[in-house]
Tab-separated table of C-alpha atoms in Angstrom:
chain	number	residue	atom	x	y	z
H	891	UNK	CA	-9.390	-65.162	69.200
H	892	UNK	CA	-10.013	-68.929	67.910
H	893	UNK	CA	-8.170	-71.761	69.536
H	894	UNK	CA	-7.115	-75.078	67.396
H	895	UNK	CA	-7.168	-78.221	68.600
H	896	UNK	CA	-6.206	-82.013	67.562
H	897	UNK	CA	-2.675	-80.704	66.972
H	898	UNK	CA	0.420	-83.495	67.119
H	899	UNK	CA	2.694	-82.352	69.920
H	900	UNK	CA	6.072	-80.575	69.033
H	901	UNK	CA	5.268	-79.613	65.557
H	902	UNK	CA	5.621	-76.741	63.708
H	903	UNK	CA	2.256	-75.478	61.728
H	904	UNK	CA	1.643	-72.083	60.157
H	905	UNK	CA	-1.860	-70.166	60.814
H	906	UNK	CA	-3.464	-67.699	58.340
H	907	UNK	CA	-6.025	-64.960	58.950
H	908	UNK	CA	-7.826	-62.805	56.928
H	909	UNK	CA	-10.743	-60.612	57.202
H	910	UNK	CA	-13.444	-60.533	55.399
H	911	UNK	CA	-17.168	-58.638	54.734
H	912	UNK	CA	-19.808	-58.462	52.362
H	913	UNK	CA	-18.055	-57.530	49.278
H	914	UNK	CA	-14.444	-58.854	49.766
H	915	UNK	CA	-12.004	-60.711	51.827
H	916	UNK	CA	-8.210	-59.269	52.745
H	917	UNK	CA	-4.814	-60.429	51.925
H	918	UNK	CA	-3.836	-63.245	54.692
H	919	UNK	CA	-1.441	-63.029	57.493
H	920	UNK	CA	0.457	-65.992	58.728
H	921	UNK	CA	2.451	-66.882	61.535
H	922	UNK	CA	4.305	-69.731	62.299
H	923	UNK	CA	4.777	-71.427	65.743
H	924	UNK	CA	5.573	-74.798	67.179
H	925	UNK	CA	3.824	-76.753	69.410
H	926	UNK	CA	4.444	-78.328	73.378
H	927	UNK	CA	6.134	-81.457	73.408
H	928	UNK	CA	4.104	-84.018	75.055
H	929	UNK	CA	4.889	-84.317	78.693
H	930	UNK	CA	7.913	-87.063	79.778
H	931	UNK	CA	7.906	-90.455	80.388
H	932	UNK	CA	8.358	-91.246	84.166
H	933	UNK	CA	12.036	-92.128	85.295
H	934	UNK	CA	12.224	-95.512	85.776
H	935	UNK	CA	15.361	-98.125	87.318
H	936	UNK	CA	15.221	-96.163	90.246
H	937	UNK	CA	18.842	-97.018	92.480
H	938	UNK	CA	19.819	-96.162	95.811
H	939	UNK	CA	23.205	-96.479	97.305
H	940	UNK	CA	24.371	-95.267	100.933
H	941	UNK	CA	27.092	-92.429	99.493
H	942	UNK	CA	28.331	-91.840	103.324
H	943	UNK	CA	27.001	-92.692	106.950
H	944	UNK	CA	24.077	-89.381	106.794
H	945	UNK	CA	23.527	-89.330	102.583
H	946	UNK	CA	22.066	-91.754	100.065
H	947	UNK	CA	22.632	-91.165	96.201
H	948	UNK	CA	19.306	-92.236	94.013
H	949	UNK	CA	20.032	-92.972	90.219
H	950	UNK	CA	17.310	-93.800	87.623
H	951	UNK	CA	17.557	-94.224	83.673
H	952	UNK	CA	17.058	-91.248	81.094
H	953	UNK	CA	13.409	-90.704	80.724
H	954	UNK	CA	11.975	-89.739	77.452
H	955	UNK	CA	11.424	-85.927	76.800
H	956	UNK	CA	13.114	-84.334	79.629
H	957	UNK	CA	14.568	-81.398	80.274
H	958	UNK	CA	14.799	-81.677	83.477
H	959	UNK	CA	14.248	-83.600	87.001
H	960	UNK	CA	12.332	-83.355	90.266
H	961	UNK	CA	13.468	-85.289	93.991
H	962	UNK	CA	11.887	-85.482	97.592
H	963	UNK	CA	12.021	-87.564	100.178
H	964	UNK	CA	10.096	-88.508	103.127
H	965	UNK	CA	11.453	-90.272	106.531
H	966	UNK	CA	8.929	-92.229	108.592
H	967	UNK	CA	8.754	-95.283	110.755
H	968	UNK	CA	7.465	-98.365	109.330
H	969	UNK	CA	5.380	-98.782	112.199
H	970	UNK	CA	2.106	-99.294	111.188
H	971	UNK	CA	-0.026	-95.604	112.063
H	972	UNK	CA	3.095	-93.235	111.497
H	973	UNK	CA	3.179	-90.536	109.121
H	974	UNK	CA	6.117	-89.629	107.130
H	975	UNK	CA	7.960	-85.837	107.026
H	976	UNK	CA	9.644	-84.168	104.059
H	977	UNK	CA	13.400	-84.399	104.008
H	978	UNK	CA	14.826	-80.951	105.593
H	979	UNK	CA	17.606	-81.278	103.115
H	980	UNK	CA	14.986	-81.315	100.183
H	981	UNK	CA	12.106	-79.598	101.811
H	982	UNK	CA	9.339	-80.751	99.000
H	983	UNK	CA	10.075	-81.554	95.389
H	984	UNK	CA	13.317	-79.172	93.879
H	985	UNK	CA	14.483	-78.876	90.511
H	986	UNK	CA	18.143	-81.026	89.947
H	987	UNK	CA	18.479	-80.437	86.130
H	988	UNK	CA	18.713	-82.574	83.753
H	989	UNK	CA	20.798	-85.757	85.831
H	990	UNK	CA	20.442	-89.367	86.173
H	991	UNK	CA	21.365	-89.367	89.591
H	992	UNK	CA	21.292	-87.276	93.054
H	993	UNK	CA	22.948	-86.879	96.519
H	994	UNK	CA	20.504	-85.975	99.207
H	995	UNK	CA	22.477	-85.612	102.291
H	996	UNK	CA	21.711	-84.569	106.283
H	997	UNK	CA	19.575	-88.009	106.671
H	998	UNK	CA	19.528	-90.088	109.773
H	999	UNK	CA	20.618	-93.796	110.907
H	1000	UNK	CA	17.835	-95.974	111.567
H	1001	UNK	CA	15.649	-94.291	109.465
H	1002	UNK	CA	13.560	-95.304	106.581
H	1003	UNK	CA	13.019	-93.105	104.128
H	1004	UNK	CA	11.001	-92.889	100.142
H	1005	UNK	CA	12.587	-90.981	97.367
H	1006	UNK	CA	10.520	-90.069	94.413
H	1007	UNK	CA	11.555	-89.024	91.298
H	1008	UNK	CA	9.858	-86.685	88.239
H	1009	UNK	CA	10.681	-85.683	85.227
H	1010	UNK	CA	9.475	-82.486	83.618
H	1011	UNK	CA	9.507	-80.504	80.162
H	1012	UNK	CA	7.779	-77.281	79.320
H	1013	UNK	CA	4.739	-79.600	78.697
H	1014	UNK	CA	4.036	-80.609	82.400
H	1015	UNK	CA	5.380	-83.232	85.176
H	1016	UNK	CA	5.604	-87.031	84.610
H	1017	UNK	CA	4.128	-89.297	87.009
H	1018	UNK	CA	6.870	-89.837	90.152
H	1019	UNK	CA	9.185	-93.257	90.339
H	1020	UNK	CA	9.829	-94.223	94.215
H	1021	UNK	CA	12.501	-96.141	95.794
H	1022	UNK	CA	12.630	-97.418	99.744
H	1023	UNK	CA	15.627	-96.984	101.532
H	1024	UNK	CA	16.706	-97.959	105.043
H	1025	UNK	CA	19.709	-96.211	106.410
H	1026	UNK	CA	20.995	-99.156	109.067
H	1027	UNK	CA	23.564	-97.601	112.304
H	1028	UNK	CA	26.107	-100.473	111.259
H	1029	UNK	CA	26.341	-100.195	107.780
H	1030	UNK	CA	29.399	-98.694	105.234
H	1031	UNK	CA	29.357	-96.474	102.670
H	1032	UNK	CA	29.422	-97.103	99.190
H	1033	UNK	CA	28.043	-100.826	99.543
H	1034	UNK	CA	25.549	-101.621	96.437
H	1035	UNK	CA	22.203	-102.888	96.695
H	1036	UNK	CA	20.463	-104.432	93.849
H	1037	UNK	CA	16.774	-103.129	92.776
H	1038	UNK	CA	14.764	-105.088	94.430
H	1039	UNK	CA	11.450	-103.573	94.245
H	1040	UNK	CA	8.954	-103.973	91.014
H	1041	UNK	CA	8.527	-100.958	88.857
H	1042	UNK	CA	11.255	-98.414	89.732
H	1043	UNK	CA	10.236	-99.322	93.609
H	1044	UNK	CA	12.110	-101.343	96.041
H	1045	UNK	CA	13.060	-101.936	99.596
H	1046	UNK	CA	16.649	-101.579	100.199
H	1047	UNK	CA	18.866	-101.276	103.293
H	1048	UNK	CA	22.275	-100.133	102.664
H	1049	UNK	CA	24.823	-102.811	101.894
H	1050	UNK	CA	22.500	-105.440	102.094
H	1051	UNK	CA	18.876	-105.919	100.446
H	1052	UNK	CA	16.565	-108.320	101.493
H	1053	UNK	CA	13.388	-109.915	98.994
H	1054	UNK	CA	11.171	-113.217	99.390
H	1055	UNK	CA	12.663	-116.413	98.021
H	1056	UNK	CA	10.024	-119.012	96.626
H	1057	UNK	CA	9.366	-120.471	99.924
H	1058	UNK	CA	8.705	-117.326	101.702
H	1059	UNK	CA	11.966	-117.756	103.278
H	1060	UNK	CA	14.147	-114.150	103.255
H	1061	UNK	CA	17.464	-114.508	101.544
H	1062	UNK	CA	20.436	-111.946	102.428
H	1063	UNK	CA	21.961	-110.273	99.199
H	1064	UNK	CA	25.403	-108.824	100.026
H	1065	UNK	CA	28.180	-107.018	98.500
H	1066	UNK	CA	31.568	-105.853	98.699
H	1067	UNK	CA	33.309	-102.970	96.357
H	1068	UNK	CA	36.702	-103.526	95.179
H	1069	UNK	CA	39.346	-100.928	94.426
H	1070	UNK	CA	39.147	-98.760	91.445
H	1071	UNK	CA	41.322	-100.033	88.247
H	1072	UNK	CA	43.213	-97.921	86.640
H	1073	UNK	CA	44.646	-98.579	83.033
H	1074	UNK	CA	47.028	-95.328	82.825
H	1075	UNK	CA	50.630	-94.598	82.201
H	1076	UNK	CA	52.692	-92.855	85.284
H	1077	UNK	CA	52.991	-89.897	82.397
H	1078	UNK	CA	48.752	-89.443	81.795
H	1079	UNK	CA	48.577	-90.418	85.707
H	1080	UNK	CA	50.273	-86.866	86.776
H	1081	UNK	CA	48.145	-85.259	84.425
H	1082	UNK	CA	45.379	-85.769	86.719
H	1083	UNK	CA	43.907	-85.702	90.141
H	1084	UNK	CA	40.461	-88.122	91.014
H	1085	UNK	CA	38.329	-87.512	94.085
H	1086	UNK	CA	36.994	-89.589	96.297
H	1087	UNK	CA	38.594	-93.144	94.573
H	1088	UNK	CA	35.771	-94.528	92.278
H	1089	UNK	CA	35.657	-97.807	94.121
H	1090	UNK	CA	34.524	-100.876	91.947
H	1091	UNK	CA	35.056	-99.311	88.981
H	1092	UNK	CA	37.088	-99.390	85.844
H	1093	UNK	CA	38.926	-95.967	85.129
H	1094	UNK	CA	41.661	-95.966	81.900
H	1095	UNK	CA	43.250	-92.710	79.962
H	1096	UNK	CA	42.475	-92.456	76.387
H	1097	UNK	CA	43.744	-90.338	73.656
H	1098	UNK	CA	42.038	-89.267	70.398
H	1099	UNK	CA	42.026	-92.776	69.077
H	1100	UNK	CA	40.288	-94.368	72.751
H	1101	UNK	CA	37.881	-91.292	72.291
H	1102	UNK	CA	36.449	-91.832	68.809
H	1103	UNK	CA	34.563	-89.061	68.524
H	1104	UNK	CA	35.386	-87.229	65.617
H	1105	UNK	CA	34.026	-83.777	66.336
H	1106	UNK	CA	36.464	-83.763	69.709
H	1107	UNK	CA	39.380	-84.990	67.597
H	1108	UNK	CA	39.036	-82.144	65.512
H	1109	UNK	CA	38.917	-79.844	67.929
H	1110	UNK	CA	42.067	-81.619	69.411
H	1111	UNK	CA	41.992	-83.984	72.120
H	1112	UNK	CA	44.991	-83.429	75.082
H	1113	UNK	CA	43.344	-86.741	77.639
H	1114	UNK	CA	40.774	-88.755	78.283
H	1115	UNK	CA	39.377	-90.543	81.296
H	1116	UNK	CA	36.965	-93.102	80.329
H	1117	UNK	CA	34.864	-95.019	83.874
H	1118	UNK	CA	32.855	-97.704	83.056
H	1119	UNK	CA	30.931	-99.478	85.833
H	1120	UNK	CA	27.914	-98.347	88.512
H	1121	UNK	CA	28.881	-95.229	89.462
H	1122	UNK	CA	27.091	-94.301	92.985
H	1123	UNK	CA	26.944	-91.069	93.751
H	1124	UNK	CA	29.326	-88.748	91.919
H	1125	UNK	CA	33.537	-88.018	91.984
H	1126	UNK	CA	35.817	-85.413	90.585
H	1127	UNK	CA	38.216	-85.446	87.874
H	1128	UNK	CA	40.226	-82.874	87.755
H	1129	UNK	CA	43.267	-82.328	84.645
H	1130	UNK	CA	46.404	-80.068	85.730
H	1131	UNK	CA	46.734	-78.130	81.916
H	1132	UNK	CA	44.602	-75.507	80.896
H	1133	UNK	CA	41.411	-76.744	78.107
H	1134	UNK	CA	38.295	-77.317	77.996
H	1135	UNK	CA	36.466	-80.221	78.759
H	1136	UNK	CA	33.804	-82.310	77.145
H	1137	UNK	CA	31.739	-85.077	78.286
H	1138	UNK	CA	30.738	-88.566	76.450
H	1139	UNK	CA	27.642	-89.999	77.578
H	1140	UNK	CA	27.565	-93.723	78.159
H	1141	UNK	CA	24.291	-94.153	78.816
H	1142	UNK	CA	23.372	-94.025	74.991
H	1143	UNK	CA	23.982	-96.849	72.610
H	1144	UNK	CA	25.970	-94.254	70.823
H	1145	UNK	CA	28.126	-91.880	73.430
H	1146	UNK	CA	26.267	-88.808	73.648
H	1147	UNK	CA	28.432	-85.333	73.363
H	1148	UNK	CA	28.110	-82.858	75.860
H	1149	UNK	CA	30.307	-80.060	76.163
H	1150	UNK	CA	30.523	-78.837	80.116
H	1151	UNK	CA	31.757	-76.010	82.018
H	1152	UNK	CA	34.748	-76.426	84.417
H	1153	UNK	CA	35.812	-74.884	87.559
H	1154	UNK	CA	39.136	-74.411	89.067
H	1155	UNK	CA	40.317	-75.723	91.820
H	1156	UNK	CA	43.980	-75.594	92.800
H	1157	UNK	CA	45.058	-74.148	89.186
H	1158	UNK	CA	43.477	-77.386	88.180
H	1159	UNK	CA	40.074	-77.051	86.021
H	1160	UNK	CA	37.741	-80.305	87.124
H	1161	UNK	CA	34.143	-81.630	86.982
H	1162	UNK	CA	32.081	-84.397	88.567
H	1163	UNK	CA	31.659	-87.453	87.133
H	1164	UNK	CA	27.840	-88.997	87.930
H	1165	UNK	CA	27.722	-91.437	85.267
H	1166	UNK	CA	29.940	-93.875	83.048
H	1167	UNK	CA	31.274	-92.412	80.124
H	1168	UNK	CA	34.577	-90.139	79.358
H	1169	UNK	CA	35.515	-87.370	80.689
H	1170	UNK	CA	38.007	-85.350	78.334
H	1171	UNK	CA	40.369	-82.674	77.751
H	1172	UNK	CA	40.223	-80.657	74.751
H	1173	UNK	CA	42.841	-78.098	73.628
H	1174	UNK	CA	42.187	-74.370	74.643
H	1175	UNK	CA	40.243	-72.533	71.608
H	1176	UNK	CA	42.472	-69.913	69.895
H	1177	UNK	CA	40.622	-66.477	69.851
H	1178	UNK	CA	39.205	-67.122	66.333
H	1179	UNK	CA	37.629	-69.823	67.344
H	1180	UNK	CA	35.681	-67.338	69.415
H	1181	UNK	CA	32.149	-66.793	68.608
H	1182	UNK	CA	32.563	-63.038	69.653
H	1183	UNK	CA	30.613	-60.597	68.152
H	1184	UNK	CA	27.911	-62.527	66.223
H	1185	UNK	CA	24.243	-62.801	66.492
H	1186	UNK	CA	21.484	-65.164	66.066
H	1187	UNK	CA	17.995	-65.654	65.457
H	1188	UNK	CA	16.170	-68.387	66.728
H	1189	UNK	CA	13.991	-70.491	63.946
H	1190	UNK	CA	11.937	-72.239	66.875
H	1191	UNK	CA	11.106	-71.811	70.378
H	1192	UNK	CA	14.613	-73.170	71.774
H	1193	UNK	CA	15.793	-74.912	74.886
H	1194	UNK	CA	17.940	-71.838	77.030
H	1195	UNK	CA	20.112	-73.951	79.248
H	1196	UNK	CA	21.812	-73.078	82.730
H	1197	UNK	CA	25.023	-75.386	80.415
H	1198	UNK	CA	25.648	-76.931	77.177
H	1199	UNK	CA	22.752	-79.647	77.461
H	1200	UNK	CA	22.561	-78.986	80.921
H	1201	UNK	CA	19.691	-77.713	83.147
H	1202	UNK	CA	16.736	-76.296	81.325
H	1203	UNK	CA	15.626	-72.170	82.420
H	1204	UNK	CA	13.324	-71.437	80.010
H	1205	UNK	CA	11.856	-71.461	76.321
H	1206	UNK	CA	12.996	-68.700	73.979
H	1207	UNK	CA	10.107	-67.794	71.259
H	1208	UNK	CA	10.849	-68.578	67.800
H	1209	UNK	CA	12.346	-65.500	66.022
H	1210	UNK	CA	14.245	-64.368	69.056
H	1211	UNK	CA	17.650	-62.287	67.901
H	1212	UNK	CA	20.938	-63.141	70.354
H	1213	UNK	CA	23.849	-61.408	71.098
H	1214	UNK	CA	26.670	-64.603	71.102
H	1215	UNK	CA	29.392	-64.811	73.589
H	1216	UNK	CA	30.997	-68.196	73.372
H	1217	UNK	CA	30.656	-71.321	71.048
H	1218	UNK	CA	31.644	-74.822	72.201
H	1219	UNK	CA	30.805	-76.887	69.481
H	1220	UNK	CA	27.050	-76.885	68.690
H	1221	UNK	CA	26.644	-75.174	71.676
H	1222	UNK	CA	26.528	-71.269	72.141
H	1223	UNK	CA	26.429	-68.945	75.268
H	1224	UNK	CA	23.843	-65.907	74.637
H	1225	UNK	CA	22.517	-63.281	76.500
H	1226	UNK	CA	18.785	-63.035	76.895
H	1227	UNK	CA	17.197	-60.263	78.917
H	1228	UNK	CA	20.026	-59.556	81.003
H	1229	UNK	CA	20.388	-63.097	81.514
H	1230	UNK	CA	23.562	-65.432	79.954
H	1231	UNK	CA	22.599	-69.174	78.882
H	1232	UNK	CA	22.879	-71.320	76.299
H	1233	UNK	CA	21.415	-72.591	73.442
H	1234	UNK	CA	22.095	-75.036	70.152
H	1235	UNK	CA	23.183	-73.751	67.320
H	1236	UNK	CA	20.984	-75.695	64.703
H	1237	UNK	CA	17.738	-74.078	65.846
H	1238	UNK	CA	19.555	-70.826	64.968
H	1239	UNK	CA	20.363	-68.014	62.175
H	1240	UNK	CA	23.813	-66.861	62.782
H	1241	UNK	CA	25.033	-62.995	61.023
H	1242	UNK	CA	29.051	-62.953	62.264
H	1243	UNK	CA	29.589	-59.713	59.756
């Protein structure tokens, strides 16, 4: 066995052996095989919002290279000697897939607690983000707090924050959330149902012009509901026709695609909204649209997914042959060892005969 070093992270090289004596030297064998990514960059613009009286969403910014993040919490008195506990409701660090933002719930008034934040590839852990939070007896739900701290860390309390001004005087930062606005005919309004009301935040229905996206066009766009704002914590849209239901990300310069998996609820199919962006309503797919019956072969180790660009399970090895179940756009649900996930297309062979 030899081991190479000096390689660049995430990058594909081919290695030849060949034996050799005395009085001649074999034919070579290759193999080819990619390379770790390097780890991720920490999380960083660390947020934290009260969501309800007992649970406090934390948002932070896309970090580079992830797959996936890591939360815990600790509660503790400030009092100078005391030792903070783990979060009951978190229990140590867990595993929220690949978010920008988290609920933890079951915390107490009066309380001050730390949230840190990872993120993690198949290459390792970033270093953790933190965020102070004080959960005050008195105070509402859903009030914002500005960032406060340096460095994804800050000391916030609720709906109001406190910092030093210039004289070392403390100055009160308050703020109140207005209703949601809605920009949608009475027609697109019965054509859906949103859960809890997105307060201070702009909603508006869109069809395939407001979406833009020409790969959902194609595929035939019934509605759109486009947020833009904050959002703190999460909220459910849910459409009352049959579809499927694909997801642009605002938080890229250009909105990032991401095909999603609904559930039902009430003969409606829905899906939580965490982020801005556009949540929208595609057409059924007609059964030849179906990806039944095909295989693939992986041409790199590949991403298997828990969703289409959601949570990350595990890395398939390069070369790996797929049954294929589904296809939603770039995106197709296989079966590996028993086990269903999904994976992207372009890092794959496909043989439909």
């Amino acid at each position: 066995m030899y081991s190479f070093s000096g390689l660049s992270a995430d990058t594909q090289y081919t290695l030849q052996v060949r034996a050799k004596n005395s009085q001649t030297t074999s034919a070579g064998v290759s193999v080819t095989e990619r390379t770790l990514p390097e780890p991720p960059a920490p999380p960083a613009g660390l947020q934290a919002s009260l969501a309800d009286p007992n649970s406090v969403a934390v948002e932070w910014d896309p970090a580079d290279r992830a797959d996936s993040y890591e939360i815990q919490g600790s509660a503790g008195s400030e009092q100078p000697g005391s030792q903070a506990v783990p979060i009951s409701s978190l229990g140590g660090w867990i595993d929220v897939g690949n978010v920008n933002s988290y609920v933890v719930s079951g915390l107490s008034p009066n309380t001050h607690y730390i949230f840190e934040v990872r993120a993690i590839n198949p290459s390792g852990r970033s270093a953790a983000a933190a965020i102070d939070f004080q959960i005050e007896a008195d105070q509402q739900a859903g009030q914002p707090v500005a960032d406060l701290g340096q460095g994804g860390g800050g000391s916030q309390a609720g709906g109001s924050g406190s910092a030093l001004s210039g004289d070392g005087a403390e100055s009160i930062l308050t703020a109140t959330l207005s209703p949601p606005q809605f920009n949608c005919t009475d027609e697109q309004k019965a054509m859906i149902a949103i859960s809890p009301q997105p307060m201070g935040l702009n909603v508006q229905c869109v069809g395939p012009v407001g979406v833009g996206d020409r790969d959902l066009i194609a595929r035939g766009v019934v509605l759109g509901v486009d947020v833009w704002g904050w959002v703190r914590g999460f909220f459910e849209v849910c459409f009352k026709q049959a579809g499927d239901l694909a997801f642009l990300d605002a938080a890229y310069a250009t909105r990032q695609l991401k095909y999603v998996i609904p559930y039902n609820r009430d003969g409606m199919i829905c899906n939580q909204i965490d982020r801005a962006g556009a949540l929208v309503l595609l057409r059924s797919k007609t059964p030849t649209e179906a990806a039944a019956d095909c295989r693939v072969t992986t041409t790199d180790p590949l991403n298997f997914r828990a969703s289409p660009g959601g949570q990350y399970l595990l890395t398939l090895p390069a070369l790996t042959t797929l049954n294929v179940h589904d296809r939603r756009g770039d995106w197709l649900l296989v079966d590996y060892r028993g086990r269903q996930g999904w994976v992207s297309a372009i890092y794959t062979v496909e043989d439909c005969g």
